[in-house]
XYZ file of C-alpha atoms in Angstrom:
100
model
C -108.972 -84.174 28.052
C -108.682 -85.344 31.840
C -110.375 -83.905 34.951
C -111.745 -80.441 34.714
C -110.110 -78.348 37.343
C -111.125 -74.779 37.500
C -108.520 -72.511 35.996
C -106.375 -71.656 39.420
C -105.825 -74.835 40.471
C -105.132 -76.158 36.656
C -101.547 -72.520 36.942
C -100.732 -74.244 39.904
C -100.601 -77.207 38.848
C -98.173 -76.020 35.972
C -96.456 -73.917 38.378
C -95.036 -77.432 39.442
C -95.740 -79.489 36.315
C -92.565 -76.833 35.367
C -90.540 -77.458 37.817
C -90.722 -80.688 38.030
C -90.708 -82.131 34.521
C -93.109 -86.102 33.986
C -91.706 -87.841 31.973
C -92.716 -87.997 28.110
C -95.698 -90.373 28.052
C -97.047 -90.793 31.168
C -100.436 -90.186 31.937
C -99.372 -87.108 34.125
C -97.378 -85.690 31.301
C -101.699 -85.853 29.390
C -102.016 -83.921 32.352
C -100.324 -81.543 32.105
C -100.690 -81.023 28.625
C -104.478 -81.132 29.123
C -103.928 -78.085 31.876
C -101.646 -76.411 29.659
C -103.659 -75.817 27.041
C -106.595 -75.166 29.829
C -104.570 -72.133 31.781
C -103.609 -70.928 27.910
C -106.658 -70.565 27.059
C -107.885 -68.684 29.573
C -105.311 -65.840 28.937
C -106.614 -65.284 25.671
C -109.489 -62.551 24.967
C -111.306 -62.168 22.601
C -112.214 -59.149 20.163
C -114.990 -57.970 21.661
C -117.998 -59.053 18.725
C -119.344 -54.813 18.272
C -117.377 -52.027 19.142
C -120.006 -51.157 21.204
C -119.463 -53.610 23.625
C -116.592 -53.351 27.090
C -113.922 -54.652 26.451
C -113.107 -58.918 27.948
C -111.234 -59.759 30.813
C -108.961 -62.717 30.821
C -110.870 -65.970 32.017
C -106.549 -65.889 33.888
C -104.476 -62.332 33.978
C -100.837 -63.979 32.932
C -97.520 -61.365 32.561
C -95.754 -61.204 29.519
C -92.296 -63.136 31.090
C -94.921 -65.939 32.349
C -97.878 -66.247 29.720
C -93.455 -66.927 27.079
C -92.876 -69.220 29.991
C -96.040 -71.067 29.129
C -96.196 -71.626 25.362
C -92.631 -72.349 25.059
C -93.370 -74.786 27.056
C -96.706 -75.216 24.978
C -94.470 -75.085 22.026
C -91.740 -77.757 22.814
C -94.459 -79.921 23.654
C -95.789 -79.706 20.510
C -95.696 -82.606 18.176
C -93.103 -81.482 15.016
C -92.654 -84.267 12.170
C -89.925 -81.327 11.583
C -88.178 -81.801 14.825
C -85.959 -78.278 15.200
C -86.758 -77.524 12.043
C -91.080 -75.961 12.436
C -91.890 -74.110 9.493
C -90.272 -76.977 7.647
C -86.854 -78.222 6.175
C -87.732 -77.479 2.371
C -85.174 -78.301 -0.459
C -82.012 -79.418 2.013
C -83.306 -82.808 1.319
C -80.679 -83.087 -0.428
C -82.655 -85.642 -3.382
C -83.176 -84.712 -7.100
C -86.242 -83.844 -7.779
C -86.038 -82.515 -11.194
C -87.842 -85.227 -13.287
C -84.611 -87.968 -15.313
């Protein structure tokens, strides 16, 4: 991961990158990915360990629309060997897998 910044700064950088995406494979693209993971991680709330524990609050509050936008950006950035088929391509390869 690149240099760590506070969550609010990371969110500002992510929003700037969404407005003007960096070229893939550049150092800025790597920083975008790091900041995007940081923002999404900071916005997740873990369940309390004990039912008597207070309900934790996320370090960074995101509204639902922004969360969906960031999760979609993260999904687009993730590498998937199946391209547009995130669950795999199954038996559509057109190969005969039966033994001869």
